[in-house]
Amino acid sequence: MKSLFKKSTYILPAAMLLFACGGKETKKTTAAVEAKTSKTKTLEIEKPQLTFGFIKLTDMAPLAIAKEKGFFEDEGLFVSVEAQSNWKNILDRVIDGQLDGSHMLAGQPIAAGAGFGRQAKLVTTFSMDLNGNAITVSNDVWSKMKSHVPKDKDGKPVHPIKAEALKPVITEYKNSGKAFKMGMVFPVSTHNYEIRYWLAAAGINPGMYTKENVQGQIDAEVLLSVTPPPQMPATLEAGTIHGYCVGEPWNQQAVFKGIGVPVVTNYDIWKNNPEKVFVMTQKFIDENPNTAIAVTKALIRAGKWLDEPTNRKEAVKILSMSQYVGAPEAVLANSMTGTFEFEKGDKRDMPDFNVFYKYNATYPFYSDGIWFLTQMRRWGQIPDAKTADWYASTIKDIYRPDIWKKAAALLVAEGNIPATDIPMTDGYKPATADFIDGTIYDAKDPLGYINSFKIGNKDKK
Amino acid sequence: MKASLTLGKVSNFIGLGFFTTLKDLFIGKLEKEEFKNFLRKTIVPLASILLFIGLWHLGAKSLYNIEAEFKIEKALADQGQVAADALKVCIASGESSCEPNTLPSPVQVWKSFQSLLRDHNIITADKAAFIEKTTVLNAKRVAEGKNAITYTGRPSFVDQIFRSLQTVFAGFLLALLIAVPLGIFIGLSPTLKSSFNWFIQIFKPVSPVVWYLLVFMIVKTLLIDSNEDSSFTISFISVGLCSMWATLVNTAMGVSSVDKDYINVAKVLKLGTFQKIFKVVLPSSLPLIFTGLKITLSVAWMVLIAIELLAQSPGLGLFVWEEFQNGANDSNAKIIVAMFVIGIIGFLLDRLMLTIQNWVSFDKTNAI
């Protein structure tokens, strides 16, 4: 009897162990009536349960808003949104089908279809935002750089600050035998091309890629290396890098923590440049065409909601939740509410720093995609010369405005967006000179554009 | 009388012997020698915990002051006296926008712990609402032979603890199933031992990160057709492979060092191979096998964090990583909460193993 009692006390922990192993949630089925009040007409959804990935950056906002404001559920989609650790991880998980779609760098689906890095058929149906990045340097670099920056009559630095001011600092580092290192978030990220553009516009060589050497540091005066966005401030603080180019809130975080000073935003490098995109695989949109359209619809509505100025405060609140960006509200608000703080205390108006809907920001323009291809060729990530036709045909497989148009047309029919929000375009924006160095970019002449740069590969027409 | 005897045995058994003394204190039958014992086993640990919290509090406070002074000096140098004074007032008021970001104090950690529990309640309510909202749809989908819609929100801190425990136990079972049989065979046969030796020596020190990548390469290809999230599979296999070596080596050693007399007795009795293993070899090598299993479980719990982080498998590891990435005001405190939860669970797991060991072994002395 005693031994039986004793035995039973041993079984208890063992039973607990078993419970911990097999503790799956059981679904209760009680009757409930679904109430519908939206004017959305739900499509025949092939796959209602979806998982999307993102990196902790403010430009993931359309995903958070579409979920929190119920735009996904309106379309009959049940979406989980999960933070991922880095861009490489996101790319792999989308290609391997663990994620149905994701927030991605505009360059990622393009590189995956153009022969740099892991190859896969990825498509972009929705461009998530314009602008939203900045280049930050450490306090030490800023103190050395500051004397070379022109000042206005109040003694404040004149913006945009060009990389010419950085040149003497790089020389100083070189003379004292130290390498000048800067961080960017991924080899095919907008940031890599922006920081290269900014440096090269001042005659600083950021280093070339070749077929054999994909480090991108050949002949480099500034060594660029990859650091995931949320780790940028910590890496800068540790002194591993002397500056970085990254999306928000990680520049404002540096100001906030007093570890660095943002010197230039990508709005100043290229006015209204394309940034993040929403990516699904070709396989997914072939198998689930209606789902792809429904997802695009929800995201367009989220973009529209985000660009109502009155909604930005609420957006900041949502983004500061720990499962989304998680940074303090004050940090997020600095860039999300129409301002940008450079040096501590030097807060300037920047109404277009984050654009989610205005200027047809959500439409996937071919010309935006081709710009990334020209930069990949310029820096040698695409090792061989290509024809102008190659640029046009490659981008048509990756950027899919046809799906965007279907989604937008449905939204117009439902009365969720005005018909004027659908641009009349062949997918090419007109030629523009809105760059920090004034170079003219015409997407219909990619080779002429590549050849117009002092630093970088040149191709015969 | 019987019940109190059992309580004493049980608490001794699971290595929490001081409960007995505590009980004796209440029923007033404590003698001098036992009182000393009570001091040593209860009061001293409690005092050391309090001392630790006190030191931590002082350390956190001085770090806070260093960070605050640096911030103020920097504001003075960069922006002048007015900004520095404003910052001083702001820091003194404890406002979150200018709070020095450093090692959190015990109070902050306790507050974060409470906020995580509140968060758990909110998520539980949200989950219930979601299930209710989707019942009709799910009933329809199940009737059509499709998968039901599952909850799309994030897991709470408590959910993540259970998920981590699942991963560890699954990995531990895998390690047990591979390492113990393999260890017995290696221990019984010198030939097998020398053929496996290089293998064990090379793979034993491989880091969890590399195991994860290796498992990822293999599992990814094996599950190529599946669209399911394989992060759980990948992480528990990695945990198992990473932690099984201690058990393997200890089992092999235990089996090969079984007293020759026992083996001879088995020969005299003409026992078959399996009978020999189960009646003679296993019982006498149990203490060493259990020492191995205990190390395996603690290694599994330790590497779990790194593997969850890499595999993006929801659990405590991912929680720590996300909070590090968030860099919000309370992120540091939440990381410390997770640290204590990990430590306490690790301690309980160790006790659990000790209990099981005492239960199954013949030698009932308090082996540690």
Coordinates of N, CA and C in Angstrom, one line a residue, chain B residues 9-196:
Chain B
K9 N 10.5 11.7 2.3 CA 11.2 10.9 1.3 C 11.1 11.6 0.0
V10 N 9.9 12.0 -0.4 CA 9.7 12.6 -1.7 C 10.6 13.8 -1.9
S11 N 10.6 14.7 -0.8 CA 11.3 15.9 -1.0 C 12.8 15.7 -1.0
N12 N 13.3 14.7 -0.2 CA 14.7 14.3 -0.3 C 15.0 13.8 -1.7
F13 N 14.0 13.0 -2.1 CA 14.2 12.3 -3.4 C 14.4 13.3 -4.6
I14 N 13.6 14.3 -4.6 CA 13.8 15.3 -5.7 C 14.8 16.3 -5.4
G15 N 15.6 16.1 -4.4 CA 16.7 17.0 -4.1 C 16.3 18.4 -3.5
L16 N 15.1 18.4 -2.9 CA 14.7 19.6 -2.2 C 14.5 19.3 -0.8
G17 N 15.6 18.8 -0.2 CA 15.5 18.2 1.2 C 15.1 19.3 2.2
F18 N 15.3 20.5 2.0 CA 15.1 21.5 3.0 C 13.6 21.6 3.4
F19 N 12.7 21.1 2.5 CA 11.3 21.2 2.8 C 11.0 20.4 4.1
T20 N 11.7 19.3 4.2 CA 11.5 18.4 5.4 C 11.8 19.2 6.7
T21 N 13.0 19.9 6.7 CA 13.4 20.7 7.8 C 12.4 21.8 8.1
L22 N 11.9 22.4 7.0 CA 10.9 23.5 7.1 C 9.7 22.9 7.8
K23 N 9.3 21.7 7.4 CA 8.1 21.1 8.0 C 8.3 20.8 9.5
D24 N 9.5 20.3 9.8 CA 9.9 20.0 11.2 C 9.8 21.3 12.0
L25 N 10.3 22.4 11.4 CA 10.3 23.7 12.1 C 8.8 24.0 12.6
F26 N 7.9 23.8 11.7 CA 6.5 24.1 12.0 C 5.9 23.2 13.1
I27 N 6.2 21.9 13.0 CA 5.6 21.0 14.0 C 6.5 21.0 15.3
G28 N 7.5 21.8 15.3 CA 8.2 22.1 16.6 C 9.0 20.9 17.1
K29 N 9.5 20.1 16.3 CA 10.3 19.0 16.8 C 11.8 19.1 16.3
L30 N 12.3 20.3 16.3 CA 13.6 20.6 15.7 C 14.6 20.5 16.8
E31 N 15.7 19.7 16.6 CA 16.7 19.7 17.6 C 17.9 20.6 17.1
K32 N 18.9 20.7 18.0 CA 20.0 21.6 17.8 C 20.7 21.4 16.4
E33 N 21.0 20.1 16.3 CA 21.8 19.7 15.1 C 20.9 20.0 13.8
E34 N 19.7 19.7 13.9 CA 18.8 20.0 12.8 C 18.6 21.4 12.5
F35 N 18.6 22.2 13.6 CA 18.5 23.6 13.4 C 19.6 24.2 12.6
K36 N 20.8 23.7 12.9 CA 22.0 24.2 12.1 C 21.8 23.8 10.7
N37 N 21.3 22.6 10.5 CA 21.0 22.1 9.2 C 20.0 23.0 8.4
F38 N 19.0 23.4 9.2 CA 18.0 24.2 8.7 C 18.6 25.6 8.2
L39 N 19.4 26.1 9.1 CA 20.1 27.4 8.7 C 20.8 27.3 7.4
R40 N 21.6 26.2 7.3 CA 22.4 26.0 6.2 C 21.6 25.8 4.9
K41 N 20.5 25.1 5.0 CA 19.8 24.7 3.8 C 18.7 25.7 3.4
T42 N 18.2 26.5 4.3 CA 17.1 27.5 4.0 C 17.6 28.9 4.1
I43 N 18.1 29.3 5.3 CA 18.4 30.7 5.5 C 19.5 31.2 4.7
V44 N 20.6 30.3 4.6 CA 21.7 30.8 3.8 C 21.4 31.0 2.3
P45 N 20.7 30.1 1.7 CA 20.4 30.3 0.3 C 19.5 31.6 0.1
L46 N 18.5 31.8 1.0 CA 17.7 33.0 0.9 C 18.5 34.2 1.1
A47 N 19.4 34.2 2.1 CA 20.3 35.4 2.3 C 21.1 35.7 1.1
S48 N 21.6 34.6 0.5 CA 22.5 34.9 -0.7 C 21.7 35.4 -1.9
I49 N 20.4 35.0 -2.0 CA 19.6 35.5 -3.0 C 19.3 37.0 -2.8
L50 N 19.0 37.3 -1.5 CA 18.8 38.8 -1.2 C 20.0 39.6 -1.5
L51 N 21.2 39.0 -1.1 CA 22.5 39.8 -1.3 C 22.7 40.0 -2.8
F52 N 22.4 38.9 -3.6 CA 22.5 39.1 -5.1 C 21.7 40.2 -5.6
I53 N 20.4 40.2 -5.2 CA 19.5 41.2 -5.7 C 19.9 42.6 -5.3
G54 N 20.5 42.7 -4.0 CA 21.0 44.0 -3.6 C 22.1 44.5 -4.4
L55 N 23.1 43.6 -4.6 CA 24.3 43.9 -5.5 C 23.8 44.3 -6.9
W56 N 22.9 43.6 -7.4 CA 22.4 43.8 -8.7 C 21.8 45.2 -8.8
H57 N 21.0 45.5 -7.8 CA 20.3 46.8 -7.7 C 21.4 48.0 -7.7
L58 N 22.4 47.8 -6.8 CA 23.4 48.8 -6.7 C 24.2 49.0 -8.1
G59 N 24.5 47.8 -8.6 CA 25.3 47.8 -9.9 C 24.5 48.5 -11.0
A60 N 23.2 48.2 -11.1 CA 22.3 48.7 -12.1 C 22.2 50.3 -11.9
K61 N 22.1 50.7 -10.6 CA 22.0 52.1 -10.4 C 23.3 52.8 -10.8
S62 N 24.4 52.3 -10.5 CA 25.6 53.0 -10.9 C 25.8 53.0 -12.4
L63 N 25.4 51.9 -13.1 CA 25.5 52.0 -14.5 C 24.6 53.0 -15.1
Y64 N 23.4 53.1 -14.5 CA 22.4 54.1 -14.9 C 23.0 55.5 -14.8
N65 N 23.7 55.8 -13.6 CA 24.2 57.1 -13.4 C 25.3 57.4 -14.4
I66 N 26.2 56.4 -14.7 CA 27.2 56.6 -15.7 C 26.6 57.0 -17.0
E67 N 25.6 56.3 -17.5 CA 25.0 56.5 -18.8 C 24.3 57.9 -18.8
A68 N 23.6 58.2 -17.7 CA 22.9 59.5 -17.6 C 23.9 60.7 -17.7
E69 N 25.0 60.6 -16.9 CA 26.0 61.6 -16.9 C 26.6 61.8 -18.3
F70 N 26.9 60.7 -18.9 CA 27.5 60.8 -20.3 C 26.6 61.5 -21.2
K71 N 25.3 61.1 -21.1 CA 24.3 61.8 -22.0 C 24.2 63.3 -21.8
I72 N 24.2 63.7 -20.5 CA 24.1 65.1 -20.2 C 25.4 65.8 -20.6
E73 N 26.5 65.2 -20.4 CA 27.8 65.9 -20.8 C 27.8 66.1 -22.3
K74 N 27.3 65.0 -23.0 CA 27.4 65.1 -24.5 C 26.4 66.2 -25.0
A75 N 25.2 66.3 -24.3 CA 24.3 67.3 -24.7 C 24.9 68.7 -24.5
L76 N 25.7 68.8 -23.4 CA 26.3 70.1 -23.0 C 27.4 70.4 -24.1
A77 N 28.2 69.4 -24.5 CA 29.2 69.7 -25.5 C 28.7 70.0 -26.9
D78 N 27.6 69.2 -27.3 CA 27.1 69.4 -28.6 C 26.1 70.5 -28.8
Q79 N 25.2 70.7 -27.7 CA 24.1 71.6 -27.9 C 24.0 72.8 -26.9
G80 N 24.9 72.8 -25.9 CA 24.9 73.9 -25.0 C 24.2 73.6 -23.7
Q81 N 24.2 74.6 -22.8 CA 23.7 74.5 -21.5 C 22.2 74.2 -21.4
V82 N 21.4 74.9 -22.2 CA 20.0 74.8 -22.2 C 19.5 73.4 -22.4
A83 N 20.1 72.8 -23.5 CA 19.7 71.4 -23.8 C 20.1 70.5 -22.7
A84 N 21.3 70.7 -22.1 CA 21.8 69.8 -21.1 C 20.9 69.9 -19.8
D85 N 20.5 71.1 -19.5 CA 19.5 71.2 -18.4 C 18.2 70.5 -18.6
A86 N 17.7 70.7 -19.8 CA 16.4 70.1 -20.2 C 16.5 68.6 -20.1
L87 N 17.7 68.1 -20.5 CA 17.9 66.6 -20.5 C 17.9 66.2 -19.1
K88 N 18.6 66.9 -18.2 CA 18.7 66.6 -16.8 C 17.3 66.5 -16.2
V89 N 16.5 67.5 -16.4 CA 15.1 67.5 -15.9 C 14.4 66.2 -16.4
C90 N 14.5 66.0 -17.7 CA 13.8 64.9 -18.4 C 14.2 63.6 -17.8
I91 N 15.5 63.4 -17.5 CA 16.0 62.1 -17.0 C 15.5 62.0 -15.5
A92 N 15.5 63.1 -14.8 CA 15.1 63.0 -13.4 C 13.6 62.7 -13.3
S93 N 12.8 63.1 -14.3 CA 11.4 62.8 -14.3 C 11.1 61.4 -14.7
G94 N 12.1 60.7 -15.2 CA 11.9 59.3 -15.5 C 11.1 59.1 -16.8
E95 N 11.0 60.1 -17.6 CA 10.2 59.9 -18.9 C 10.9 59.0 -19.8
S96 N 10.2 58.2 -20.6 CA 10.8 57.1 -21.3 C 11.6 57.6 -22.5
S97 N 11.3 58.8 -23.0 CA 12.0 59.2 -24.2 C 13.5 59.6 -24.0
C98 N 13.9 59.8 -22.8 CA 15.3 60.2 -22.5 C 15.9 59.3 -21.5
E99 N 15.2 58.1 -21.2 CA 15.7 57.2 -20.1 C 17.0 56.6 -20.6
P100 N 18.0 56.6 -19.7 CA 19.3 55.9 -20.0 C 19.0 54.4 -20.3
N101 N 19.6 53.9 -21.3 CA 19.4 52.5 -21.7 C 20.5 51.7 -21.2
T102 N 20.3 50.9 -20.1 CA 21.4 50.2 -19.6 C 20.9 48.9 -18.9
L103 N 21.7 48.3 -18.0 CA 21.2 47.1 -17.3 C 20.0 47.5 -16.4
P104 N 18.9 46.8 -16.6 CA 17.7 47.1 -15.8 C 17.8 46.7 -14.4
S105 N 17.1 47.4 -13.5 CA 17.2 47.1 -12.1 C 16.2 46.0 -11.8
P106 N 16.3 45.3 -10.6 CA 15.4 44.3 -10.2 C 13.9 44.7 -10.3
V107 N 13.7 46.0 -9.9 CA 12.3 46.4 -9.9 C 11.7 46.5 -11.4
Q108 N 12.6 47.0 -12.3 CA 12.1 47.1 -13.7 C 11.9 45.7 -14.2
V109 N 12.7 44.7 -13.8 CA 12.5 43.3 -14.3 C 11.2 42.8 -13.8
W110 N 11.0 43.0 -12.5 CA 9.7 42.5 -12.0 C 8.5 43.1 -12.7
K111 N 8.6 44.4 -13.0 CA 7.5 45.1 -13.7 C 7.3 44.4 -15.1
S112 N 8.4 44.2 -15.8 CA 8.3 43.6 -17.1 C 7.7 42.2 -17.0
F113 N 8.0 41.5 -16.0 CA 7.5 40.1 -15.8 C 6.0 40.2 -15.7
Q114 N 5.5 41.2 -14.9 CA 4.1 41.4 -14.7 C 3.4 41.8 -16.0
S115 N 4.1 42.7 -16.8 CA 3.5 43.1 -18.0 C 3.4 42.0 -19.0
L116 N 4.4 41.0 -19.0 CA 4.3 39.9 -19.8 C 3.1 39.0 -19.5
L117 N 2.9 38.9 -18.2 CA 1.7 38.1 -17.8 C 0.4 38.7 -18.2
R118 N 0.3 40.1 -18.1 CA -0.9 40.8 -18.5 C -1.1 40.5 -20.0
D119 N 0.1 40.6 -20.7 CA 0.0 40.4 -22.2 C -0.5 39.0 -22.5
H120 N -0.1 38.0 -21.7 CA -0.6 36.7 -21.9 C -2.1 36.6 -21.8
N121 N -2.7 37.3 -20.8 CA -4.1 37.3 -20.6 C -4.8 37.9 -21.8
I122 N -4.2 39.0 -22.3 CA -4.9 39.7 -23.4 C -4.9 38.8 -24.6
I123 N -3.7 38.1 -24.9 CA -3.7 37.2 -26.0 C -4.6 36.0 -25.9
T124 N -4.7 35.5 -24.6 CA -5.6 34.4 -24.4 C -7.1 34.8 -24.8
A125 N -7.4 36.0 -24.4 CA -8.8 36.5 -24.7 C -9.0 36.6 -26.2
D126 N -7.9 37.2 -26.8 CA -8.0 37.4 -28.2 C -8.1 36.1 -29.0
K127 N -7.4 35.1 -28.5 CA -7.5 33.8 -29.1 C -8.9 33.2 -29.0
A128 N -9.5 33.3 -27.8 CA -10.8 32.8 -27.7 C -11.8 33.5 -28.6
A129 N -11.6 34.8 -28.8 CA -12.5 35.6 -29.7 C -12.3 35.1 -31.1
F130 N -11.0 34.8 -31.5 CA -10.7 34.4 -32.8 C -11.4 33.1 -33.1
I131 N -11.3 32.2 -32.1 CA -11.8 30.8 -32.3 C -13.3 30.9 -32.5
E132 N -14.0 31.8 -31.7 CA -15.4 31.9 -31.8 C -15.8 32.5 -33.2
K133 N -15.0 33.5 -33.6 CA -15.3 34.1 -34.9 C -15.2 33.2 -36.1
T134 N -14.3 32.2 -36.0 CA -14.0 31.3 -37.1 C -14.7 30.0 -37.0
T135 N -15.5 29.8 -36.0 CA -16.1 28.4 -35.8 C -17.0 28.0 -37.0
V136 N -17.8 29.0 -37.5 CA -18.7 28.6 -38.6 C -17.9 28.3 -39.8
L137 N -17.0 29.2 -40.1 CA -16.1 29.0 -41.3 C -15.4 27.7 -41.2
N138 N -14.8 27.4 -40.0 CA -14.0 26.2 -39.8 C -14.9 25.0 -39.9
A139 N -16.1 25.0 -39.4 CA -17.0 23.8 -39.5 C -17.2 23.5 -41.0
K140 N -17.4 24.6 -41.8 CA -17.6 24.5 -43.2 C -16.4 23.9 -43.9
R141 N -15.2 24.4 -43.5 CA -14.0 24.0 -44.2 C -13.7 22.5 -43.8
V142 N -13.9 22.1 -42.6 CA -13.7 20.7 -42.2 C -14.6 19.8 -42.9
A143 N -15.9 20.3 -43.1 CA -16.8 19.5 -43.8 C -16.4 19.3 -45.3
E144 N -15.7 20.3 -45.8 CA -15.2 20.2 -47.2 C -13.9 19.5 -47.3
G145 N -13.4 19.0 -46.1 CA -12.1 18.3 -46.1 C -10.9 19.2 -46.2
K146 N -11.1 20.5 -45.9 CA -9.9 21.4 -45.8 C -9.4 21.6 -44.4
N147 N -8.2 22.1 -44.3 CA -7.7 22.4 -42.9 C -8.5 23.5 -42.3
A148 N -8.7 23.4 -41.0 CA -9.3 24.5 -40.3 C -8.4 25.7 -40.2
I149 N -9.0 26.9 -40.1 CA -8.1 28.1 -39.9 C -7.6 28.1 -38.5
T150 N -6.3 28.3 -38.3 CA -5.8 28.4 -36.9 C -5.5 29.9 -36.5
Y151 N -5.3 30.1 -35.2 CA -5.1 31.4 -34.7 C -4.0 32.1 -35.4
T152 N -4.2 33.4 -35.8 CA -3.2 34.1 -36.6 C -2.4 35.1 -35.8
G153 N -2.7 35.2 -34.5 CA -2.0 36.2 -33.7 C -0.7 35.7 -33.2
R154 N 0.0 36.5 -32.4 CA 1.4 36.0 -32.0 C 1.2 35.2 -30.7
P155 N 2.2 34.4 -30.4 CA 2.2 33.6 -29.2 C 2.6 34.5 -28.0
S156 N 2.0 34.3 -26.8 CA 2.4 35.0 -25.7 C 3.7 34.4 -25.0
F157 N 4.2 35.1 -24.0 CA 5.4 34.7 -23.4 C 5.2 33.3 -22.8
V158 N 4.0 33.0 -22.2 CA 3.8 31.7 -21.6 C 3.7 30.7 -22.7
D159 N 3.0 31.0 -23.8 CA 3.0 30.0 -24.9 C 4.4 29.7 -25.4
Q160 N 5.2 30.7 -25.4 CA 6.6 30.5 -25.9 C 7.4 29.6 -24.9
I161 N 7.1 29.7 -23.6 CA 7.8 28.8 -22.7 C 7.4 27.3 -23.0
F162 N 6.1 27.1 -23.2 CA 5.6 25.7 -23.4 C 6.1 25.2 -24.8
R163 N 6.2 26.1 -25.7 CA 6.8 25.7 -27.0 C 8.2 25.3 -26.9
S164 N 9.0 26.0 -26.1 CA 10.4 25.7 -25.9 C 10.5 24.4 -25.2
L165 N 9.6 24.1 -24.2 CA 9.7 22.8 -23.4 C 9.4 21.7 -24.4
Q166 N 8.4 21.9 -25.3 CA 8.1 20.9 -26.3 C 9.3 20.5 -27.1
T167 N 10.0 21.6 -27.6 CA 11.2 21.4 -28.4 C 12.2 20.6 -27.7
V168 N 12.5 21.0 -26.4 CA 13.5 20.4 -25.6 C 13.2 18.9 -25.4
F169 N 11.9 18.6 -25.0 CA 11.6 17.2 -24.7 C 11.6 16.4 -26.0
A170 N 11.2 16.9 -27.1 CA 11.2 16.2 -28.3 C 12.7 15.9 -28.7
G171 N 13.5 16.9 -28.6 CA 15.0 16.7 -28.9 C 15.6 15.8 -27.9
F172 N 15.2 15.8 -26.6 CA 15.8 14.9 -25.6 C 15.4 13.5 -25.9
L173 N 14.1 13.3 -26.3 CA 13.7 11.9 -26.6 C 14.5 11.4 -27.8
L174 N 14.7 12.2 -28.8 CA 15.4 11.8 -29.9 C 16.8 11.4 -29.5
A175 N 17.5 12.2 -28.7 CA 18.8 11.9 -28.2 C 18.8 10.6 -27.4
L176 N 17.8 10.4 -26.6 CA 17.7 9.2 -25.8 C 17.6 8.0 -26.7
L177 N 16.7 8.1 -27.7 CA 16.5 6.9 -28.6 C 17.7 6.6 -29.5
I178 N 18.5 7.6 -29.8 CA 19.7 7.3 -30.6 C 20.8 6.9 -29.7
A179 N 21.1 7.7 -28.7 CA 22.3 7.6 -27.9 C 22.4 6.3 -27.1
V180 N 21.3 6.0 -26.4 CA 21.3 4.8 -25.4 C 21.6 3.5 -26.2
P181 N 20.7 3.2 -27.2 CA 21.0 1.9 -27.9 C 22.4 1.9 -28.5
L182 N 22.7 3.0 -29.2 CA 24.0 3.1 -29.8 C 25.2 2.9 -28.8
G183 N 25.0 3.6 -27.7 CA 26.0 3.5 -26.6 C 26.1 2.1 -26.1
I184 N 25.0 1.3 -26.0 CA 25.1 0.0 -25.5 C 25.9 -0.9 -26.4
F185 N 25.6 -0.8 -27.7 CA 26.3 -1.6 -28.7 C 27.8 -1.2 -28.7
I186 N 28.1 0.1 -28.7 CA 29.5 0.5 -28.7 C 30.2 -0.1 -27.5
G187 N 29.5 0.0 -26.3 CA 30.1 -0.5 -25.1 C 30.4 -2.0 -25.1
L188 N 29.5 -2.7 -25.7 CA 29.6 -4.2 -25.7 C 30.7 -4.7 -26.6
S189 N 30.9 -3.9 -27.7 CA 31.8 -4.5 -28.7 C 33.0 -3.5 -28.9
P190 N 34.2 -4.0 -28.6 CA 35.4 -3.2 -28.8 C 35.6 -2.8 -30.3
T191 N 35.2 -3.7 -31.2 CA 35.3 -3.4 -32.6 C 34.5 -2.2 -33.0
L192 N 33.2 -2.2 -32.6 CA 32.3 -1.1 -32.8 C 32.9 0.2 -32.2
K193 N 33.4 0.0 -31.0 CA 33.9 1.1 -30.3 C 35.0 1.9 -31.1
S194 N 36.0 1.1 -31.6 CA 37.1 1.7 -32.3 C 36.6 2.3 -33.6
S195 N 35.5 1.7 -34.2 CA 35.0 2.2 -35.5 C 34.2 3.5 -35.3
F196 N 33.6 3.6 -34.1 CA 32.8 4.8 -33.9 C 33.6 6.0 -33.2

